[in-house]
Short mmCIF file of C-alpha atoms in Angstrom, two decimals:
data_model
loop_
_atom_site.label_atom_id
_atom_site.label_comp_id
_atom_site.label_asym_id
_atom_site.label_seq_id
_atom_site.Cartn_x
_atom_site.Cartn_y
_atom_site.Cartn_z
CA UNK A 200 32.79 -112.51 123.48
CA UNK A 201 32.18 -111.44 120.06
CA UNK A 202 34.48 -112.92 117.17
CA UNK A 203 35.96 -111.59 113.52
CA UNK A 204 38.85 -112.53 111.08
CA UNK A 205 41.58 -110.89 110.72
CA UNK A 206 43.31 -110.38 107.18
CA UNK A 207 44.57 -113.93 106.67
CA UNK A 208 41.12 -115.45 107.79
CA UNK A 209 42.07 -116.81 111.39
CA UNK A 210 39.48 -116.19 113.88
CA UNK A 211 40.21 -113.65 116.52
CA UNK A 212 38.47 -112.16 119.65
CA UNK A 213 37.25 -109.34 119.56
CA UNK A 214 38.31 -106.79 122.21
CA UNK A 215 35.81 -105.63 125.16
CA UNK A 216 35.23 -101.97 124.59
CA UNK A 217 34.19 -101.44 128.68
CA UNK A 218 36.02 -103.73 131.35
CA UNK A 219 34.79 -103.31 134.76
CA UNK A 220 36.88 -104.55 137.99
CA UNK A 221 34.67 -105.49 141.29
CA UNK A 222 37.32 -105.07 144.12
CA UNK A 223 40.37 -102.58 144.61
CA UNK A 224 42.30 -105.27 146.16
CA UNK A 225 45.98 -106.03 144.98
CA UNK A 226 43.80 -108.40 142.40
CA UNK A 227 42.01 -105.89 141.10
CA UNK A 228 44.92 -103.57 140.94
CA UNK A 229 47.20 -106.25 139.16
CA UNK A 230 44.24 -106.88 136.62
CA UNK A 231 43.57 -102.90 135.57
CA UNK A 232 47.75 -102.80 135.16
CA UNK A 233 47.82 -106.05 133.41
CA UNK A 234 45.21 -104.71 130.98
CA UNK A 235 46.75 -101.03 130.38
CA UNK A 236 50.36 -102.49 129.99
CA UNK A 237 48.88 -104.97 127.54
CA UNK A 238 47.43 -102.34 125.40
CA UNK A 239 43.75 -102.02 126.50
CA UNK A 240 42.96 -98.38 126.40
CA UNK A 241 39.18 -98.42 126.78
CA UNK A 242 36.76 -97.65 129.86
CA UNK A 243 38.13 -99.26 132.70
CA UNK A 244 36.36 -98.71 136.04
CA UNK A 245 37.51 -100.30 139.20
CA UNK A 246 35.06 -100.47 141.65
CA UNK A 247 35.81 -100.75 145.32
CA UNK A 248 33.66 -101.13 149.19
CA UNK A 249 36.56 -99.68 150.77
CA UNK A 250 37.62 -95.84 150.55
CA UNK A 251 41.07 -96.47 150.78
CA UNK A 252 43.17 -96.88 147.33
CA UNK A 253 44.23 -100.57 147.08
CA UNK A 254 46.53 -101.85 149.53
CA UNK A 255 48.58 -104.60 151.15
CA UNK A 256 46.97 -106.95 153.42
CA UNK A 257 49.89 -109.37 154.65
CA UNK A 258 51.78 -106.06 156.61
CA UNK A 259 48.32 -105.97 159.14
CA UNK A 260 49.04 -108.88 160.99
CA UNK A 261 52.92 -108.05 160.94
CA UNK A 262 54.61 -104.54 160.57
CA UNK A 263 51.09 -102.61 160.76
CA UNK A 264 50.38 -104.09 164.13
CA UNK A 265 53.31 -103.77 165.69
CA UNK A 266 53.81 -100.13 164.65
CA UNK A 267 57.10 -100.53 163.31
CA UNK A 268 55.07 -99.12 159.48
CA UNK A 269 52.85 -96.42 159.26
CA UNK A 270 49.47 -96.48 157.17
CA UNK A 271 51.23 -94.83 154.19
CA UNK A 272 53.81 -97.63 153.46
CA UNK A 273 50.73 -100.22 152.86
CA UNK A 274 49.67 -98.37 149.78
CA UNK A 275 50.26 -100.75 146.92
CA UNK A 276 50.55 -97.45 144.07
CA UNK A 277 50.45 -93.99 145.06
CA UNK A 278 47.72 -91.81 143.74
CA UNK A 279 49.61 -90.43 141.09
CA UNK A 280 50.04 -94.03 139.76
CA UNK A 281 46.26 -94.74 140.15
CA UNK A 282 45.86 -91.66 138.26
CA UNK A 283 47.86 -92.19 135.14
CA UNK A 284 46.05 -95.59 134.85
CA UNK A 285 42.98 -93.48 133.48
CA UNK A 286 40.15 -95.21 135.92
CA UNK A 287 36.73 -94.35 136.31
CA UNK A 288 37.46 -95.20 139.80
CA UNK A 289 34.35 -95.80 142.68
CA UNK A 290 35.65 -96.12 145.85
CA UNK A 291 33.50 -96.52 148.80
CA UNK A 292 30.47 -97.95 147.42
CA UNK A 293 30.03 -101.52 147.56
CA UNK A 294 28.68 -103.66 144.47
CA UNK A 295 25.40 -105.20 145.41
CA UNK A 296 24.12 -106.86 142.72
CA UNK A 297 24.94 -108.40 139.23
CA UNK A 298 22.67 -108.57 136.08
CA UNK A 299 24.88 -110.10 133.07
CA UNK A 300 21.77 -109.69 131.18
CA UNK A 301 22.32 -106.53 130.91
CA UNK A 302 25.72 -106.40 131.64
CA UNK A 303 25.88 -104.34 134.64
CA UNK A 304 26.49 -104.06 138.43
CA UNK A 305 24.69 -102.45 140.70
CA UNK A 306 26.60 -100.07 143.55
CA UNK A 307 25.18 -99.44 147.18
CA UNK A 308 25.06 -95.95 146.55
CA UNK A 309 22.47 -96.70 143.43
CA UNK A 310 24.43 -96.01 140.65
CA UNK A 311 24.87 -98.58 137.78
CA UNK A 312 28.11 -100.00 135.80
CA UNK A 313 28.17 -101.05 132.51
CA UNK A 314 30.54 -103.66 131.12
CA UNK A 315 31.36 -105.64 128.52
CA UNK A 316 34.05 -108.03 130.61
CA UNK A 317 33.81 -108.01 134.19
CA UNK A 318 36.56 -109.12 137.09
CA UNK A 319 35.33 -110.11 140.18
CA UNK A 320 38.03 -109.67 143.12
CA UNK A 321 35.98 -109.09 146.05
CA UNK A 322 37.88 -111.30 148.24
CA UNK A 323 37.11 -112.05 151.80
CA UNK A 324 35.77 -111.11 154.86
CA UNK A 325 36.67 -112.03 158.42
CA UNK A 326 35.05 -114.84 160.04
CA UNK A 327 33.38 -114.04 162.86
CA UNK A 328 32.23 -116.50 166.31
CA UNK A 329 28.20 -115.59 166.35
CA UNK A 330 27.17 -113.15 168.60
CA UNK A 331 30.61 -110.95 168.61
CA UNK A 332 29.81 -108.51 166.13
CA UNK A 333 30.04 -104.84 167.62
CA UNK A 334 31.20 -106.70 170.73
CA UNK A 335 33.66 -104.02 172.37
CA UNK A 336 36.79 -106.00 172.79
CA UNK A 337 35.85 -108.39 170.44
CA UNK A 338 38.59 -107.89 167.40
CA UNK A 339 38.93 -109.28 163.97
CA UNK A 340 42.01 -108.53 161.53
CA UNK A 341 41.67 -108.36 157.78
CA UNK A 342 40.86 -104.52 157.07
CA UNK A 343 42.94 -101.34 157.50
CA UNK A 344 40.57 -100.22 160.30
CA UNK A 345 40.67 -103.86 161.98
CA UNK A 346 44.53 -103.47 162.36
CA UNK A 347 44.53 -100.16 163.54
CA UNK A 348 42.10 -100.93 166.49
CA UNK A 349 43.52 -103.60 167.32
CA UNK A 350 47.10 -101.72 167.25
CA UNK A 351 45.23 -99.14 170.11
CA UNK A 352 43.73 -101.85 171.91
CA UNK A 353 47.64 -103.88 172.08
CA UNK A 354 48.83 -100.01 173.04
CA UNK A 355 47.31 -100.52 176.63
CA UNK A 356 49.28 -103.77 177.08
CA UNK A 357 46.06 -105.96 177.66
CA UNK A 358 45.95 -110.24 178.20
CA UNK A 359 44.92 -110.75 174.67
CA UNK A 360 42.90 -114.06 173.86
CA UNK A 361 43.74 -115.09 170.41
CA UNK A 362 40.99 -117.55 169.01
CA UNK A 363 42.21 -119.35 165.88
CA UNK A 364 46.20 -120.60 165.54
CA UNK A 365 46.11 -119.76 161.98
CA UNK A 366 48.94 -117.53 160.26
CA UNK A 367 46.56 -114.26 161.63
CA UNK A 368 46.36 -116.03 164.65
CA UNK A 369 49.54 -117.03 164.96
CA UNK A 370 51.48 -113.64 163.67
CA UNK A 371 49.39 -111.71 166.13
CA UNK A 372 50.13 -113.59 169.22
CA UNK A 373 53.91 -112.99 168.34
CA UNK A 374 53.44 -108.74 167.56
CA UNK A 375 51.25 -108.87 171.11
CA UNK A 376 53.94 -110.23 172.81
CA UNK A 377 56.72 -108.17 171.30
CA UNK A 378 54.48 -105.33 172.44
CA UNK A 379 54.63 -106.37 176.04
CA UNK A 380 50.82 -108.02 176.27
CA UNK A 381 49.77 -111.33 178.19
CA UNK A 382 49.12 -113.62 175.08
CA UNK A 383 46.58 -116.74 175.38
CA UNK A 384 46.39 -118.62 171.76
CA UNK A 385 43.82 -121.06 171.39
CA UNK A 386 43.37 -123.10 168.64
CA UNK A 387 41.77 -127.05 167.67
CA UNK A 388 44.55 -127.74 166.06
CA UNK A 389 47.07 -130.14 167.40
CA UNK A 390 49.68 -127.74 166.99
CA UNK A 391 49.84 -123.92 166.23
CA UNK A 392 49.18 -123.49 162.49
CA UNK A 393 49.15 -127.02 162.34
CA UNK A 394 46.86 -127.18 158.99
CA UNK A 395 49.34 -125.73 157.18
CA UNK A 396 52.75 -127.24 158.71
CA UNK A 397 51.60 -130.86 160.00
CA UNK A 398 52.51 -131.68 163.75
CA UNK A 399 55.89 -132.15 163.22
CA UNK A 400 57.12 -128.07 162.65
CA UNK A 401 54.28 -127.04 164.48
CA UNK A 402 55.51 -128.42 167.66
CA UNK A 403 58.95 -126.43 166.21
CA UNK A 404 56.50 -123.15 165.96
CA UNK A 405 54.74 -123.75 169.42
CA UNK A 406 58.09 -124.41 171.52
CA UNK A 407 59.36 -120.73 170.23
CA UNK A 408 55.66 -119.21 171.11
CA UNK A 409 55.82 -120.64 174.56
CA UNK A 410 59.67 -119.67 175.00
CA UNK A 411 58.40 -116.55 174.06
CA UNK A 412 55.83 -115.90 176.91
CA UNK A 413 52.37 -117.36 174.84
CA UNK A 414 50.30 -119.68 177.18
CA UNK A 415 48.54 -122.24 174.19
CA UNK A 416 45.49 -124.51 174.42
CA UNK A 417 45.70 -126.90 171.80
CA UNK A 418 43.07 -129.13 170.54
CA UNK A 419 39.69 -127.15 171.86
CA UNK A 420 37.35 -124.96 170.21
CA UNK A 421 35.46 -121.32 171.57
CA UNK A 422 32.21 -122.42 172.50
CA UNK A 423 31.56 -118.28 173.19
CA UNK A 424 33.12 -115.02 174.25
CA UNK A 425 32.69 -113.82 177.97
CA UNK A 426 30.87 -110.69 178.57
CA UNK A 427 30.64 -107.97 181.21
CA UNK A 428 28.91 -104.47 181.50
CA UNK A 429 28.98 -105.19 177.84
CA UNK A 430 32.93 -105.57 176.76
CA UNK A 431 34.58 -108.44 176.56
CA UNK A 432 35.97 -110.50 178.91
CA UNK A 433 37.19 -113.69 177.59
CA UNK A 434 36.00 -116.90 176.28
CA UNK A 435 34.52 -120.11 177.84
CA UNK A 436 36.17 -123.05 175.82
CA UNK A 437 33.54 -126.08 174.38
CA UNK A 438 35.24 -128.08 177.49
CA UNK A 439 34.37 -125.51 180.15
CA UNK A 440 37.56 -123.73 180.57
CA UNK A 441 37.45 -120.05 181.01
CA UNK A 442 40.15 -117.78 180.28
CA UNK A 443 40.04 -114.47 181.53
CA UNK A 444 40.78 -111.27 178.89
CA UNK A 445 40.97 -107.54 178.21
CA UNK A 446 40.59 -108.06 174.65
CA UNK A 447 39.95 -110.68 172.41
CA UNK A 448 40.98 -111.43 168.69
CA UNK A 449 39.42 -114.02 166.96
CA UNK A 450 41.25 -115.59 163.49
CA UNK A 451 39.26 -118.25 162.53
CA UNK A 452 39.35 -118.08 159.04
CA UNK A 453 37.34 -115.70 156.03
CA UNK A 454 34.76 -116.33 154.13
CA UNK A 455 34.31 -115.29 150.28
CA UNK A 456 32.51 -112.29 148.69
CA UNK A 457 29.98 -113.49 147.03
CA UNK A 458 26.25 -112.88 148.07
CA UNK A 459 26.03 -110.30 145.60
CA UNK A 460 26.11 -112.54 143.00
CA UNK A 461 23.38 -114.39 144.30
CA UNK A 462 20.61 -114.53 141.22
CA UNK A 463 22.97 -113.77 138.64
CA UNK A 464 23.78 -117.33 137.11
CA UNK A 465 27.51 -116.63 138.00
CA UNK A 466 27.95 -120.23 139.92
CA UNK A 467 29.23 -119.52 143.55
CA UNK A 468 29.85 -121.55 146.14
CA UNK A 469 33.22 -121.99 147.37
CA UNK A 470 33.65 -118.80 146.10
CA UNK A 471 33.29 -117.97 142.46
CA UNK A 472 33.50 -121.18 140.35
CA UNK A 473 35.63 -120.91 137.03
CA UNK A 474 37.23 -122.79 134.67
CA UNK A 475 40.34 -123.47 134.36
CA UNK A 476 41.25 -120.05 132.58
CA UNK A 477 39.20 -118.42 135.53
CA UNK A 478 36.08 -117.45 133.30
CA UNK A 479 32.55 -118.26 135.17
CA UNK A 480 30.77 -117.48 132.06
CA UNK A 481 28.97 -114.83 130.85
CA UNK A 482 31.55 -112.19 130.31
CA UNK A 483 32.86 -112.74 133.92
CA UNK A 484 35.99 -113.69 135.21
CA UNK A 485 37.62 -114.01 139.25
CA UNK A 486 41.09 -113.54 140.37
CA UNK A 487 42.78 -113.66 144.19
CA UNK A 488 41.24 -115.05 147.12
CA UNK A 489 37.61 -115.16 145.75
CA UNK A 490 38.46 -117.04 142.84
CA UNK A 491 38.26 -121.55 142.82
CA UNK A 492 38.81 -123.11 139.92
CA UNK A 493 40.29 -126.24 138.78
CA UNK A 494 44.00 -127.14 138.77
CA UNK A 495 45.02 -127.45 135.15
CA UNK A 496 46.70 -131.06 135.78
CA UNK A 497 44.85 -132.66 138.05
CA UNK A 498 41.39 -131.27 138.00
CA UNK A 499 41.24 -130.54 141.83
CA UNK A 500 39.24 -127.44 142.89
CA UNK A 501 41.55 -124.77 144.19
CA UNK A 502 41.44 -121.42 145.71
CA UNK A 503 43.88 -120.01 147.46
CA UNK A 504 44.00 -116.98 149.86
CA UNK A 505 47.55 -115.73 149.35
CA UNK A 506 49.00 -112.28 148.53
CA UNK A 507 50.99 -113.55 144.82
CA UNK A 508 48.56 -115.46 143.98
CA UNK A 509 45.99 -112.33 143.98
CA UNK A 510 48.81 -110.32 141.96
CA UNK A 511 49.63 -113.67 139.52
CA UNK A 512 45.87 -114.64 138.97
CA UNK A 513 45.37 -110.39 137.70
CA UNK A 514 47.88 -110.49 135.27
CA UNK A 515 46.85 -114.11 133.65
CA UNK A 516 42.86 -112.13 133.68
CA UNK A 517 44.22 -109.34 131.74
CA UNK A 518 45.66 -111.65 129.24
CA UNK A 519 42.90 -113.68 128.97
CA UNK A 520 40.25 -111.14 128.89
CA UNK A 521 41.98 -109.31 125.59
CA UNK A 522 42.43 -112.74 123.94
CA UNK A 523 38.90 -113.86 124.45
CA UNK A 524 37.29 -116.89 126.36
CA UNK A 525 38.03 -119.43 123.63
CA UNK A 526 42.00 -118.79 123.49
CA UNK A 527 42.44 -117.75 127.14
CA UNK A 528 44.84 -120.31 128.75
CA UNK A 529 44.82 -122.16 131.75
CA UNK A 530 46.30 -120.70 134.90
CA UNK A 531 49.19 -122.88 137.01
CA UNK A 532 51.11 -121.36 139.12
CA UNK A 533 53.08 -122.70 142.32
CA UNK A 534 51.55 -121.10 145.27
CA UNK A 535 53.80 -119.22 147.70
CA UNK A 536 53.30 -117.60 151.06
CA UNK A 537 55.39 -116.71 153.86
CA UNK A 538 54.63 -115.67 158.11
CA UNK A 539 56.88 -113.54 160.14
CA UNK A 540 57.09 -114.67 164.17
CA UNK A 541 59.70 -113.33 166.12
CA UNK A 542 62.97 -114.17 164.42
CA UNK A 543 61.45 -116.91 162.31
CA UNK A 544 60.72 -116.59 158.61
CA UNK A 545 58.89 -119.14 157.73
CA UNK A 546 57.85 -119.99 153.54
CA UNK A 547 55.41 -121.96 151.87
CA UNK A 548 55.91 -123.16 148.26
CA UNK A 549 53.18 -125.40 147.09
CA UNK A 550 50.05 -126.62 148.80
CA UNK A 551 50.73 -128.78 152.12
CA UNK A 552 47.49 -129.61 153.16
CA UNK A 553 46.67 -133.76 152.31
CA UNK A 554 50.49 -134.43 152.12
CA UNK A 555 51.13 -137.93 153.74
CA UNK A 556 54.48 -137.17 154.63
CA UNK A 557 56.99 -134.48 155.89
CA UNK A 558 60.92 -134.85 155.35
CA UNK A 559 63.41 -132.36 156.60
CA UNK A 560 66.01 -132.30 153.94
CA UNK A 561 68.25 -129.27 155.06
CA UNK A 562 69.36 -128.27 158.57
CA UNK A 563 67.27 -129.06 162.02
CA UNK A 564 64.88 -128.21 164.46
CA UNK A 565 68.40 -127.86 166.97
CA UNK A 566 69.58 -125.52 164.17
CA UNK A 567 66.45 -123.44 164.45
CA UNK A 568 66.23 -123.28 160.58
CA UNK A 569 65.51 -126.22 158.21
CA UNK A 570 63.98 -127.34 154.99
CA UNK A 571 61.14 -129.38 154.61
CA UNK A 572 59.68 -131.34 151.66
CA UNK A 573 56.12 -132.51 151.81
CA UNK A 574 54.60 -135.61 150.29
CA UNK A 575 51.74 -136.92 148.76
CA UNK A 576 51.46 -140.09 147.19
CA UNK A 577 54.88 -140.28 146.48
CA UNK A 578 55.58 -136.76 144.96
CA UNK A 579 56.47 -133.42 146.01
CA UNK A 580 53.16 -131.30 146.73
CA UNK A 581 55.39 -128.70 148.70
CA UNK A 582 58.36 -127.45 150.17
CA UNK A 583 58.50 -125.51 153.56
CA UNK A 584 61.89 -123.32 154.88
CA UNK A 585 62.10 -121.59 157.92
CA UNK A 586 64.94 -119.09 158.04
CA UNK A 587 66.35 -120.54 154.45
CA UNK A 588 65.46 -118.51 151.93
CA UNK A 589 67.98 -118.98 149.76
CA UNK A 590 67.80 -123.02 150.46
CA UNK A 591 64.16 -123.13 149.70
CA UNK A 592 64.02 -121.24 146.27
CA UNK A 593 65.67 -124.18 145.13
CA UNK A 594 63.06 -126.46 145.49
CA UNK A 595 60.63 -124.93 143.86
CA UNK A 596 60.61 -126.25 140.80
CA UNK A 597 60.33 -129.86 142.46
CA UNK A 598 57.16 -128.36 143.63
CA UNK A 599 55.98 -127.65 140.02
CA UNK A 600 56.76 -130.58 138.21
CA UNK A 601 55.47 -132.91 141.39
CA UNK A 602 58.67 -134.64 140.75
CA UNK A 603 59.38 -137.52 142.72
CA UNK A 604 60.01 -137.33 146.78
CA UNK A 605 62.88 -140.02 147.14
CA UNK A 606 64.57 -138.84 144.46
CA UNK A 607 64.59 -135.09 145.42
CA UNK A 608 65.35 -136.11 148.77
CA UNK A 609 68.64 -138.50 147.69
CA UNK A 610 69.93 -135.39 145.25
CA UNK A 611 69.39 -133.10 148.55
#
């Protein structure tokens, strides 16, 4: 980014005059407000694949699908909002390419973008199990049109097979049966969402699915989806099970954005690589669930597919952008996300996947609502509450500052 002095000779950074956003996702949103509020009143288009203004992902698998919201209540701003932001806004036309030679992207419907700082926050797409796509009965869920067919499929009350025990997976399997369907979850986990609780809570989470009417197959992978006259009609497991179905969901994951970056010298991989500040060179920076970058203390690569980390990682962008590569600061934050099943709330501060160790610190499986502090190598890496919300808050900074597990756990 270019560079001047200002009157008392310090070096500053000189302002992009056009700042273009690649995804209206609730990262791209947070970026163009994080730039406006911060003063930036130049050409600011947001570019997005989807016709729909930007809106809330986490409601799909929860209030959308059940019914109990409508479409409208997703929107994240209404179009009044959007307005007053002053975007040259392109909705409905994917970006395809990237040339940071000349400092533009290329849109499916052939028209061009110029920029002077760019955002990528083209997020992710569903996984899919190979042959499905266009499968009838075959359903993914991470778009507004994904939820709302699967919402009509659920209406008919079918035996849904739901491949992946995942929070989609899992959330899902609790709105189907609240809706009055047969739900089979399978998943090779040991437990229901078992990478992100351990064993231990989800046995808790699979003992309220199966009080709840869920049949669960632990421990086995899809090896395919059934098929007849065309429609699906369930899935043979890889050890030669076959479960019948009417309809089919599979949550096995997403994948990043990022083929059309390919040939642009933005590094990609696991998603866009940054540094630290979440700059990947070249006048381009990532934000939300598209974005990996190194954690500011301990170096290890990180990206994270949550909802306030998206909104977070836009705001620290906008900073950073205005004050210029060289005095853009690192971004550390304490991840947080939370899943809604049937009467449990459950919330996720930190990152438990590699912890060593799980101890419940507050209240009891019996109880139905605890507090649990995760461990690695001695320290706090995160803290997990179901049905305390209040309780949990509390632990969050122990999260932060990777304080010490024994002594957290005596003060508890």
């Amino acid at each position: 980014m270019p560079r001047g002095r200002d009157q008392g000779g310090a070096v500053t950074a000189r302002r992009p005059s056009r700042i273009a956003v690649v995804g209206a996702s609730a990262a791209g949103l947070s970026t163009v407000e994080g730039l406006r509020r911060q003063g930036y009143a130049g050409p600011l288009t947001l570019i997005g694949e989807e016709e729909h203004l930007p809106y809330d992902r986490p409601p799909l698998s929860k209030q959308l699908l059940s019914g109990a919201w409508d479409t409208a209540r997703l929107q994240l701003r209404s179009a009044d909002d959007i307005e007053a932001l002053g975007l040259d806004l392109r909705l409905g036309s994917p970006a395809v390419a990237l040339d940071t030679r000349r400092q533009e992207v290329a849109l499916a419907d052939g028209s061009r973008v110029g920029y002077d700082a760019l955002v990528v926050a083209t997020g992710m797409r569903a996984r899919r199990l190979p042959g499905t796509e266009g499968v009838p009965g075959v359903h993914v869920l991470r778009t507004l049109e994904d939820a709302l067919a699967l919402r009509e499929a659920l209406a008919a009350k079918p035996h849904l097979v739901v491949v992946g025990g995942g929070f989609i997976g899992a959330e899902a399997a609790a709105v189907a049966r609240g809706l009055g369907c047969g739900v089979t979850l399978v998943t090779d986990t040991a437990q229901p969402m078992g990478d992100a609780l351990g064993d231990e809570l989800g046995a808790m989470l699979r003992a309220v699915h199966t009080e709840n009417g869920v049949r669960i197959a632990t421990g086995v992978l899809v090896d395919q989806v059934i098929t007849d006259g065309g429609r699906a009609r369930g899935v043979r497991l890889a050890d030669g099970r076959i479960l019948a179905a009417d309809a089919v969901l599979v949550g096995i994951g997403a994948q990043p954005n990022v083929e059309w970056l390919a040939g642009s010298g933005i590094p990609i991989g696991n998603g866009v690589q940054c540094d630290a500040t979440l700059y990947a060179g070249s006048g381009v920076w990532a934000v939300g669930d598209v974005a990996c970058w190194p954690h500011p203390r301990t170096g290890e690569p990180l990206r994270i597919e949550h909802r306030t980390n998206a909104a977070e990682q836009g705001l620290a962008v906008a900073r950073n952008i205005l004050a210029g590569p060289e005095l853009a600061t690192p971004f550390d934050s304490v991840p947080y996300v939370w899943s809604d099943q049937y009467d449990l709330k459950i919330q996720i501060y930190g990152r438990t996947r590699g912890a060593d160790e799980v101890r419940i610190v507050q209240g009891s499986f019996d109880d139905g609502k605890l507090v649990a502090l995760y461990g690695k190598n001695g320290r706090v890496c995160a803290a997990v509450g179901i049905n305390m919300m209040r309780a949990l808050r509390g632990y969050r900074a122990q999260v932060a500052q990777a304080a010490v597990l024994d002594e957290v756990e005596n003060a508890a």
